[in-house]
Short mmCIF file of C-alpha atoms in Angstrom, two decimals:
data_model
loop_
_atom_site.label_atom_id
_atom_site.label_comp_id
_atom_site.label_asym_id
_atom_site.label_seq_id
_atom_site.Cartn_x
_atom_site.Cartn_y
_atom_site.Cartn_z
CA MET A 9 0.14 -0.08 0.21
CA LYS A 10 2.86 2.16 1.12
CA LYS A 11 4.51 1.61 -2.58
CA PHE A 12 1.18 2.19 -4.09
CA PHE A 13 0.89 5.71 -2.60
CA LEU A 14 4.52 6.96 -3.35
CA ALA A 15 3.91 5.94 -6.62
CA ALA A 16 0.57 7.75 -7.12
CA ALA A 17 2.33 10.93 -5.34
CA VAL A 18 4.79 10.85 -7.66
CA GLY A 19 2.83 10.24 -10.72
CA CYS A 20 1.18 13.66 -9.58
CA LEU A 21 4.01 15.57 -9.26
CA THR A 22 5.36 14.38 -12.60
CA GLY A 23 2.08 15.80 -13.85
CA GLY A 24 2.11 19.04 -12.10
CA VAL A 25 5.65 19.42 -13.57
CA VAL A 26 4.17 18.67 -16.85
CA THR A 27 1.43 20.89 -16.82
CA THR A 28 3.68 23.67 -15.18
CA GLN A 29 6.15 23.05 -18.54
CA VAL A 30 3.33 23.59 -20.77
CA ALA A 31 1.72 26.39 -19.31
CA ALA A 32 4.74 28.63 -18.46
CA PRO A 33 5.59 29.64 -21.51
CA LEU A 34 1.92 30.10 -22.57
CA LEU A 35 1.85 32.68 -19.98
CA ALA A 36 4.90 34.37 -20.85
CA GLN A 37 3.65 34.90 -24.17
CA GLU A 38 0.47 36.57 -23.11
CA ALA A 39 2.43 38.57 -20.66
CA ALA A 40 4.41 39.81 -23.67
CA LYS A 41 1.43 40.61 -25.59
CA THR A 42 0.06 42.74 -22.72
CA THR A 43 3.58 44.65 -22.38
CA ASN A 44 4.11 45.41 -26.05
CA VAL A 45 -0.11 46.76 -26.34
CA TYR A 46 0.96 49.20 -23.21
CA GLU A 47 4.46 50.15 -24.44
CA GLN A 48 2.54 51.07 -27.87
CA LEU A 49 -0.16 53.28 -25.69
CA ASP A 50 3.02 54.77 -24.11
CA LEU A 51 3.91 55.28 -27.73
CA PHE A 52 0.61 56.70 -28.63
CA GLY A 53 0.67 59.38 -25.30
CA ASP A 54 4.37 60.62 -26.55
CA ILE A 55 3.34 61.10 -30.02
CA PHE A 56 0.16 63.00 -28.34
CA GLU A 57 2.43 65.21 -26.10
CA ARG A 58 4.68 66.31 -29.15
CA ILE A 59 1.91 67.34 -31.69
CA ARG A 60 0.55 69.16 -28.70
CA ALA A 61 3.57 70.75 -27.40
CA GLN A 62 5.59 71.14 -30.96
CA TYR A 63 3.41 71.31 -33.78
CA VAL A 64 3.33 74.43 -36.00
CA GLU A 65 0.10 75.75 -34.53
CA GLU A 66 -2.09 75.44 -31.51
CA VAL A 67 -4.20 72.11 -31.94
CA ASP A 68 -7.74 71.08 -30.06
CA GLU A 69 -6.83 68.27 -28.05
CA SER A 70 -10.11 67.05 -28.11
CA ASP A 71 -10.23 67.18 -32.17
CA LEU A 72 -6.60 65.13 -31.81
CA ILE A 73 -8.32 62.40 -30.13
CA GLU A 74 -11.56 61.98 -32.14
CA ALA A 75 -9.44 61.87 -35.22
CA ALA A 76 -6.97 59.07 -33.74
CA ILE A 77 -10.58 56.91 -32.21
CA ASN A 78 -11.80 57.26 -35.77
CA GLY A 79 -8.75 56.30 -37.50
CA MET A 80 -8.53 53.45 -35.17
CA LEU A 81 -12.17 52.33 -36.62
CA THR A 82 -11.94 53.14 -39.95
CA SER A 83 -8.85 50.94 -40.47
CA LEU A 84 -10.85 47.97 -39.70
CA ASP A 85 -13.51 48.39 -42.51
CA PRO A 86 -15.20 51.35 -44.62
CA HIS A 87 -18.62 50.75 -42.29
CA SER A 88 -16.98 51.18 -39.03
CA SER A 89 -16.27 54.53 -37.59
CA TYR A 90 -16.82 56.98 -34.66
CA LEU A 91 -19.60 59.34 -34.44
CA SER A 92 -18.99 62.89 -32.79
CA PRO A 93 -22.35 63.99 -30.62
CA ASP A 94 -23.32 65.76 -33.39
CA ASP A 95 -22.80 63.03 -36.07
CA ALA A 96 -25.19 60.60 -33.89
CA ALA A 97 -27.68 62.85 -33.17
CA ASP A 98 -28.21 63.25 -36.94
CA MET A 99 -28.18 59.81 -37.38
CA ARG A 100 -30.73 58.92 -35.01
CA VAL A 101 -32.97 61.61 -37.12
CA GLN A 102 -32.12 59.74 -40.18
CA THR A 103 -33.66 56.48 -39.07
CA ARG A 104 -36.89 58.55 -38.09
CA GLY A 105 -37.23 59.46 -41.87
CA GLU A 106 -36.14 63.46 -42.32
CA PHE A 107 -32.64 64.90 -42.53
CA GLY A 108 -30.91 67.89 -44.25
CA GLY A 109 -28.57 67.09 -47.06
CA LEU A 110 -27.75 65.97 -51.00
CA GLY A 111 -29.95 62.60 -50.89
CA ILE A 112 -27.11 60.07 -51.54
CA GLU A 113 -25.83 57.26 -49.75
CA VAL A 114 -21.99 56.85 -49.79
CA THR A 115 -19.14 54.64 -49.12
CA LEU A 116 -15.48 54.79 -49.25
CA GLU A 117 -13.29 52.71 -52.18
CA GLU A 118 -9.85 52.66 -52.25
CA GLY A 119 -9.70 56.09 -50.93
CA PHE A 120 -12.72 57.65 -52.95
CA VAL A 121 -15.99 58.22 -52.38
CA LYS A 122 -18.25 55.88 -53.91
CA VAL A 123 -22.05 56.40 -54.63
CA VAL A 124 -24.18 53.60 -52.99
CA SER A 125 -27.28 54.86 -54.69
CA PRO A 126 -28.90 58.33 -54.70
CA ILE A 127 -32.27 58.56 -52.81
CA ASP A 128 -35.37 58.64 -54.25
CA GLY A 129 -37.05 62.44 -54.69
CA THR A 130 -33.60 64.02 -53.51
CA PRO A 131 -31.75 66.77 -54.86
CA ALA A 132 -28.84 64.45 -55.95
CA GLU A 133 -31.24 62.08 -57.90
CA SER A 134 -32.81 65.59 -59.33
CA ALA A 135 -29.44 66.40 -60.34
CA GLY A 136 -28.68 63.10 -62.25
CA ILE A 137 -26.17 61.61 -59.43
CA GLU A 138 -26.24 57.70 -60.37
CA ALA A 139 -25.39 54.63 -57.94
CA GLY A 140 -21.37 53.68 -59.12
CA ASP A 141 -20.41 57.23 -59.32
CA PHE A 142 -16.68 58.76 -57.97
CA ILE A 143 -16.99 61.85 -56.09
CA THR A 144 -13.55 63.35 -56.03
CA HIS A 145 -14.00 66.76 -55.15
CA VAL A 146 -16.62 68.96 -53.28
CA ASP A 147 -16.27 72.52 -54.01
CA GLY A 148 -13.23 72.49 -55.67
CA GLU A 149 -11.45 70.27 -52.57
CA SER A 150 -10.32 66.72 -53.11
CA VAL A 151 -11.91 64.44 -51.04
CA LEU A 152 -8.79 61.45 -51.96
CA GLY A 153 -7.23 60.45 -48.40
CA LEU A 154 -10.22 61.69 -46.36
CA ASN A 155 -12.39 59.29 -43.95
CA LEU A 156 -15.87 58.93 -44.75
CA ASN A 157 -16.84 61.06 -42.09
CA GLU A 158 -14.78 64.02 -43.06
CA ALA A 159 -15.94 63.36 -46.54
CA VAL A 160 -19.52 63.62 -45.35
CA GLU A 161 -18.76 66.94 -43.41
CA LEU A 162 -17.76 68.28 -46.45
CA MET A 163 -20.88 67.85 -47.98
CA ARG A 164 -23.13 69.25 -45.45
CA GLY A 165 -24.59 73.00 -45.28
CA PRO A 166 -27.26 75.04 -44.95
CA VAL A 167 -30.98 73.95 -46.43
CA GLY A 168 -30.88 75.85 -49.95
CA SER A 169 -26.91 76.28 -49.95
CA GLU A 170 -25.37 75.46 -53.41
CA ILE A 171 -22.63 72.74 -53.66
CA ILE A 172 -20.35 71.71 -56.63
CA ILE A 173 -19.50 67.92 -56.64
CA THR A 174 -17.01 66.70 -59.02
CA VAL A 175 -17.88 63.25 -60.38
CA VAL A 176 -16.14 60.41 -62.14
CA ARG A 177 -18.42 57.96 -64.01
CA GLU A 178 -17.87 54.91 -66.09
CA GLY A 179 -18.24 55.34 -69.57
CA GLU A 180 -17.51 59.00 -69.48
CA THR A 181 -14.16 59.80 -70.63
CA GLU A 182 -13.67 63.11 -68.14
CA PRO A 183 -14.84 64.12 -64.52
CA PHE A 184 -17.68 66.47 -64.87
CA ASP A 185 -18.97 69.21 -62.29
CA VAL A 186 -22.83 68.35 -60.83
CA SER A 187 -24.14 71.27 -59.26
CA ILE A 188 -26.60 70.47 -56.29
CA ILE A 189 -29.12 72.57 -53.88
CA ARG A 190 -29.03 71.25 -50.17
CA ASP A 191 -32.72 70.27 -48.95
CA THR A 192 -34.40 68.70 -46.09
CA ILE A 193 -34.73 65.00 -46.87
CA LYS A 194 -38.01 63.79 -46.19
CA LEU A 195 -37.66 60.14 -47.08
CA THR A 196 -41.03 58.51 -48.06
CA ALA A 197 -39.91 54.86 -47.41
CA VAL A 198 -42.50 53.10 -49.45
CA ARG A 199 -44.35 54.41 -52.54
CA ALA A 200 -46.96 52.11 -53.84
CA ARG A 201 -49.32 52.39 -57.03
CA THR A 202 -50.60 50.00 -59.90
CA GLU A 203 -49.55 49.19 -63.25
CA ARG A 204 -51.36 47.06 -65.25
CA ASN A 205 -52.67 45.26 -62.58
CA THR A 206 -49.54 44.76 -60.63
CA VAL A 207 -48.94 46.39 -57.42
CA VAL A 208 -45.57 48.29 -57.61
CA LEU A 209 -43.96 48.63 -53.96
CA ARG A 210 -41.38 51.44 -54.35
CA VAL A 211 -39.01 50.89 -51.11
CA THR A 212 -36.79 53.85 -51.30
CA THR A 213 -35.08 53.16 -47.69
CA PHE A 214 -35.46 50.72 -44.21
CA ASN A 215 -36.48 53.29 -41.46
CA ASP A 216 -38.53 52.84 -39.02
CA GLN A 217 -41.49 53.23 -41.18
CA THR A 218 -40.99 51.08 -43.68
CA TYR A 219 -42.89 47.78 -42.77
CA LYS A 220 -45.73 50.26 -41.41
CA ASN A 221 -45.67 52.20 -44.98
CA LEU A 222 -45.43 48.88 -47.00
CA GLU A 223 -48.30 47.17 -45.42
CA SER A 224 -50.71 50.43 -45.76
CA GLY A 225 -49.53 51.26 -49.50
CA LEU A 226 -50.25 47.56 -50.42
CA ALA A 227 -53.58 47.42 -48.67
CA GLU A 228 -54.46 50.78 -50.26
CA GLN A 229 -53.86 49.45 -53.86
CA ILE A 230 -55.62 45.99 -53.46
CA ASP A 231 -58.70 48.21 -52.21
CA GLU A 232 -58.44 50.86 -55.41
CA ALA A 233 -58.30 47.58 -57.49
CA GLY A 234 -61.14 46.21 -56.20
CA GLY A 235 -59.76 43.31 -54.09
CA ASP A 236 -57.16 40.87 -54.62
CA ASP A 237 -58.95 38.77 -57.41
CA ASN A 238 -58.00 41.92 -59.25
CA VAL A 239 -54.50 42.19 -58.93
CA SER A 240 -52.07 39.82 -60.56
CA GLY A 241 -49.06 40.19 -58.40
CA ILE A 242 -46.12 42.26 -56.73
CA VAL A 243 -43.18 44.04 -57.80
CA LEU A 244 -41.13 45.05 -54.90
CA ASP A 245 -38.69 47.57 -56.52
CA LEU A 246 -35.26 47.76 -54.33
CA ARG A 247 -33.43 49.57 -56.82
CA ASN A 248 -31.18 52.19 -55.56
CA ASN A 249 -32.55 51.63 -51.71
CA PRO A 250 -29.02 52.09 -49.56
CA GLY A 251 -30.30 49.52 -46.71
CA GLY A 252 -31.27 50.88 -43.09
CA LEU A 253 -32.68 49.23 -40.34
CA LEU A 254 -32.27 44.94 -39.87
CA THR A 255 -35.14 44.82 -37.94
CA GLN A 256 -37.31 46.18 -41.22
CA ALA A 257 -35.67 44.23 -43.48
CA ILE A 258 -36.59 41.37 -41.40
CA LYS A 259 -40.20 42.51 -41.42
CA VAL A 260 -40.24 43.53 -45.03
CA SER A 261 -39.16 39.39 -45.80
CA ASP A 262 -41.61 38.02 -43.42
CA ALA A 263 -44.33 39.74 -45.01
CA PHE A 264 -43.87 37.65 -47.67
CA LEU A 265 -42.92 34.38 -46.07
CA GLU A 266 -45.06 31.99 -44.50
CA LYS A 267 -42.03 29.90 -42.53
CA GLY A 268 -38.41 29.29 -42.74
CA GLU A 269 -35.39 31.51 -41.66
CA ILE A 270 -34.96 35.14 -43.15
CA VAL A 271 -31.60 35.88 -42.11
CA SER A 272 -28.37 34.69 -39.66
CA THR A 273 -26.13 36.65 -38.07
CA ARG A 274 -22.71 35.13 -37.17
CA GLY A 275 -20.13 37.31 -35.31
CA ARG A 276 -16.53 36.90 -33.80
CA ASN A 277 -17.94 34.10 -31.46
CA PRO A 278 -19.95 31.23 -32.62
CA GLU A 279 -22.42 31.93 -29.40
CA ASP A 280 -23.02 35.29 -30.62
CA GLY A 281 -24.80 34.18 -33.57
CA GLU A 282 -28.73 34.83 -34.27
CA ARG A 283 -31.42 33.35 -36.31
CA PHE A 284 -34.72 35.24 -37.53
CA ASN A 285 -37.66 33.03 -38.61
CA ALA A 286 -40.61 34.03 -40.31
CA THR A 287 -43.82 34.08 -38.92
CA PRO A 288 -47.31 32.52 -40.42
CA GLY A 289 -49.06 35.06 -42.65
CA ASP A 290 -48.65 36.40 -46.16
CA LEU A 291 -49.42 39.92 -47.14
CA ALA A 292 -49.60 39.02 -50.55
CA GLU A 293 -51.82 35.71 -50.04
CA GLY A 294 -49.63 33.68 -52.30
CA LYS A 295 -49.15 36.04 -55.40
CA PRO A 296 -46.47 35.92 -57.54
CA ILE A 297 -43.58 38.41 -56.39
CA VAL A 298 -40.63 39.96 -58.65
CA VAL A 299 -37.97 41.77 -56.82
CA LEU A 300 -35.97 44.75 -58.80
CA ILE A 301 -32.49 45.07 -57.81
CA ASN A 302 -29.49 47.08 -58.90
CA GLY A 303 -26.08 48.17 -58.35
CA GLY A 304 -27.35 50.39 -55.62
CA SER A 305 -29.05 48.04 -53.82
CA ALA A 306 -27.15 47.14 -50.54
CA SER A 307 -27.36 45.71 -47.11
CA ALA A 308 -31.17 45.40 -45.59
CA SER A 309 -32.20 45.55 -49.50
CA GLU A 310 -29.69 42.26 -50.18
CA ILE A 311 -31.31 40.73 -47.12
CA VAL A 312 -34.85 40.95 -48.42
CA ALA A 313 -33.68 39.99 -51.94
CA GLY A 314 -31.61 37.23 -50.88
CA ALA A 315 -34.43 36.04 -48.41
CA LEU A 316 -37.44 36.12 -51.17
CA GLN A 317 -34.52 34.23 -53.63
CA ASP A 318 -33.88 31.35 -51.23
CA HIS A 319 -37.35 30.65 -50.45
CA ARG A 320 -38.37 31.05 -54.17
CA ARG A 321 -41.13 33.13 -53.33
CA ALA A 322 -40.05 35.91 -55.79
CA VAL A 323 -38.02 36.37 -59.22
CA VAL A 324 -35.38 38.60 -58.64
CA VAL A 325 -34.62 40.61 -61.92
CA GLY A 326 -32.12 43.56 -62.32
CA THR A 327 -28.67 43.67 -62.25
CA LYS A 328 -26.30 42.75 -59.40
CA SER A 329 -26.57 43.99 -56.15
CA PHE A 330 -23.86 45.93 -54.12
CA GLY A 331 -22.53 43.33 -51.57
CA LYS A 332 -22.68 44.42 -48.14
CA GLY A 333 -23.07 41.64 -46.26
CA SER A 334 -22.04 43.18 -42.79
CA VAL A 335 -23.78 43.98 -39.99
CA GLN A 336 -22.99 47.49 -37.55
CA THR A 337 -23.97 47.83 -34.12
CA VAL A 338 -23.97 51.53 -32.97
CA MET A 339 -22.80 51.49 -29.53
CA PRO A 340 -23.38 54.75 -27.37
CA LEU A 341 -20.15 56.59 -25.98
CA ARG A 342 -19.17 58.80 -23.15
CA GLY A 343 -20.06 62.39 -23.97
CA ASP A 344 -23.39 61.61 -26.34
CA GLY A 345 -20.97 60.43 -28.97
CA ALA A 346 -21.21 56.55 -30.56
CA MET A 347 -19.24 54.14 -32.58
CA ARG A 348 -20.19 51.94 -35.10
CA LEU A 349 -18.78 49.18 -35.30
CA THR A 350 -18.86 45.67 -37.76
CA THR A 351 -20.01 43.01 -35.64
CA ALA A 352 -21.31 40.34 -37.57
CA ARG A 353 -21.66 39.24 -41.19
CA TYR A 354 -25.22 38.30 -42.18
CA TYR A 355 -26.12 34.82 -44.49
CA THR A 356 -29.15 34.19 -46.34
CA PRO A 357 -31.33 31.36 -46.05
CA SER A 358 -29.19 28.83 -48.01
CA GLY A 359 -26.31 30.15 -46.08
CA ARG A 360 -24.73 32.62 -48.59
CA SER A 361 -22.62 35.32 -47.60
CA ILE A 362 -23.31 38.44 -49.82
CA GLN A 363 -20.49 40.38 -48.51
CA ALA A 364 -18.53 41.41 -51.49
CA LEU A 365 -20.40 38.91 -54.05
CA GLY A 366 -23.83 41.04 -53.85
CA VAL A 367 -27.23 38.93 -55.06
CA SER A 368 -27.24 38.02 -58.61
CA PRO A 369 -30.64 37.97 -60.24
CA ASP A 370 -32.23 34.97 -61.40
CA ILE A 371 -32.94 37.07 -64.78
CA VAL A 372 -30.36 39.65 -65.64
CA VAL A 373 -32.15 42.77 -66.83
CA GLU A 374 -29.48 45.96 -67.72
CA GLN A 375 -31.40 49.53 -67.96
CA PRO A 376 -31.12 50.85 -71.22
CA ARG A 377 -30.47 54.67 -71.57
CA SER A 378 -31.98 56.80 -73.76
CA ARG A 379 -30.66 58.82 -76.18
CA GLN A 380 -33.08 59.77 -78.33
CA THR A 381 -32.64 63.00 -80.01
CA GLU A 382 -35.32 65.66 -81.21
CA ASP A 383 -34.77 64.16 -84.64
CA GLU A 384 -34.80 60.43 -84.30
CA GLU A 385 -38.53 61.86 -82.13
CA GLU A 386 -39.85 63.46 -85.17
CA ASP A 387 -38.65 60.54 -87.43
CA ALA A 388 -40.52 57.94 -85.21
CA ASN A 389 -43.62 60.41 -84.96
CA ARG A 390 -43.60 60.05 -89.03
CA ARG A 391 -43.44 56.54 -89.05
CA THR A 392 -46.34 55.94 -86.62
CA ARG A 393 -48.91 57.99 -89.25
CA SER A 394 -51.51 55.38 -90.79
CA GLU A 395 -54.12 54.90 -93.15
CA ALA A 396 -56.73 56.79 -90.65
CA ASP A 397 -54.60 60.10 -90.97
CA LEU A 398 -54.73 60.40 -94.19
CA ARG A 399 -57.63 62.85 -95.33
CA GLY A 400 -60.65 61.89 -96.71
CA SER A 401 -59.85 57.80 -96.01
CA LEU A 402 -63.04 55.63 -95.98
CA GLY A 403 -64.09 54.47 -92.51
CA ASN A 404 -64.62 51.13 -91.14
CA ASP A 405 -68.18 49.83 -91.69
CA SER A 406 -67.47 46.21 -90.09
CA LEU A 407 -67.68 47.06 -86.40
CA SER A 408 -70.16 48.42 -84.21
CA GLU A 409 -69.38 51.39 -81.91
CA ASP A 410 -68.97 49.74 -78.97
CA GLU A 411 -66.22 47.43 -80.73
CA ILE A 412 -64.09 50.16 -82.09
CA ARG A 413 -64.09 51.39 -78.64
CA GLN A 414 -62.79 48.33 -76.95
CA ILE A 415 -60.16 48.15 -79.77
CA GLU A 416 -59.14 51.74 -78.93
CA GLU A 417 -59.28 51.04 -75.43
CA GLU A 418 -56.93 48.24 -75.70
CA ARG A 419 -54.86 49.88 -77.68
CA ALA A 420 -54.67 52.66 -75.32
CA LYS A 421 -53.30 50.05 -72.44
CA ALA A 422 -50.71 49.05 -75.41
CA GLU A 423 -49.42 52.62 -75.88
CA GLU A 424 -49.30 52.79 -71.88
CA VAL A 425 -47.25 49.72 -71.79
CA ALA A 426 -44.82 50.93 -74.48
CA LYS A 427 -44.49 54.33 -72.41
CA LEU A 428 -43.56 52.52 -69.85
CA ARG A 429 -40.82 50.42 -71.35
CA GLU A 430 -39.53 53.41 -72.66
CA GLU A 431 -39.33 55.29 -69.07
CA ASP A 432 -38.49 52.13 -66.77
CA TYR A 433 -37.42 48.81 -68.97
CA GLN A 434 -36.82 46.69 -66.06
CA LEU A 435 -39.72 47.58 -64.47
CA ALA A 436 -41.84 46.91 -67.62
CA TYR A 437 -39.82 43.71 -67.86
CA ALA A 438 -41.10 42.98 -64.36
CA ILE A 439 -44.60 43.05 -64.89
CA ASP A 440 -44.32 41.42 -68.24
CA ILE A 441 -42.71 38.36 -65.79
CA LEU A 442 -45.78 38.76 -63.65
CA LYS A 443 -48.09 38.50 -66.21
CA GLY A 444 -46.96 35.37 -67.52
CA LEU A 445 -46.64 33.78 -63.73
CA SER A 446 -50.65 35.01 -62.83
CA ALA A 447 -51.25 33.38 -66.42
CA LEU A 448 -49.61 30.04 -65.21
CA GLY A 449 -51.81 29.69 -62.20
CA PRO A 450 -50.63 29.00 -58.68
CA GLU A 451 -50.29 25.21 -58.84
CA GLN A 452 -47.71 25.31 -61.95
#
């Protein structure tokens, strides 16, 4: 028994020695890392003191610290940043749907300010700013090298004041200037209308009002059409929608899904991941849906398009979306400021990450640019003359007045379709798809 006890004691002692030998280097490495971090913080303090004491001009200490904090965050990715108390207040106002500015969503790409999308009904859209444009100068001042907040600050100003931005656009040989008058931006989150028995829901942003506007807008259009039976389908237009609140993207997706996953988020730690699932109920009552997207559709727009596409609840039409598949969390800081930090990536129900890839449409449809000149319009008008336009032409005696009226009404509808195709080819294409889907019936 004594021998056994001695052997056990020796075994425990040996195990303790081995554990100590393994743990000691790990502890030393952690201690070295901590020491290195403190040394770098000391270095930061030294540089701060030298700037404060020896820079050629007197500097504002709080501005220096804010710049250092923002530099640390913007070095991570284009969407992480520091929000000063004023910026944080502006952001809270924007999510409520009204703010001052130009009406463009921008990001940084290789040091340049890139337009994600102009917002419907804003000065930027009226001035012709397009998704994918690069802004190189603001009132003659270069934005190269500025962080996103600094560039946005340059574009801010009093409502009613003019700003000149210099734009580089793909397909244009030279940069060009665009004059924009700043205005108060009042966002209507969803605009609803009916085209050829199809309800078109134009979703411009995902703010606090989006789902509420979508639900009421759809109900109004159905009532005006005389009920569900008179509606062939829905076009959910997410083109040039820069995104917004994740919660609203989930609600809009859930509006058309009966069950299943809508989106999942995965952070640095696996236990921080979340899954969001649909609840029973479909505002469209199973009617076919087409989702329109383009390069200006980002973030929350891509969540909705990806969810409806993966569940085969909608046909996605247009061009590849922007590709912002990350989630930012806004964290309040002392002094009323805030930090916008990328904390997760989001994934569509099938497990796709959209980051940098975007949502690929089921049917690729480009939006052609209209280049018809006045001379071409006159030629087109000449070509549309018919026998009935000739002086003294014979009338048609084989049709009754009611039949002639019916033919004229059908012709008027066809002309409306042609006009829509000229004004918005992608939307007309989407409506044509819905017309075909509704003709097949729900069981096809």
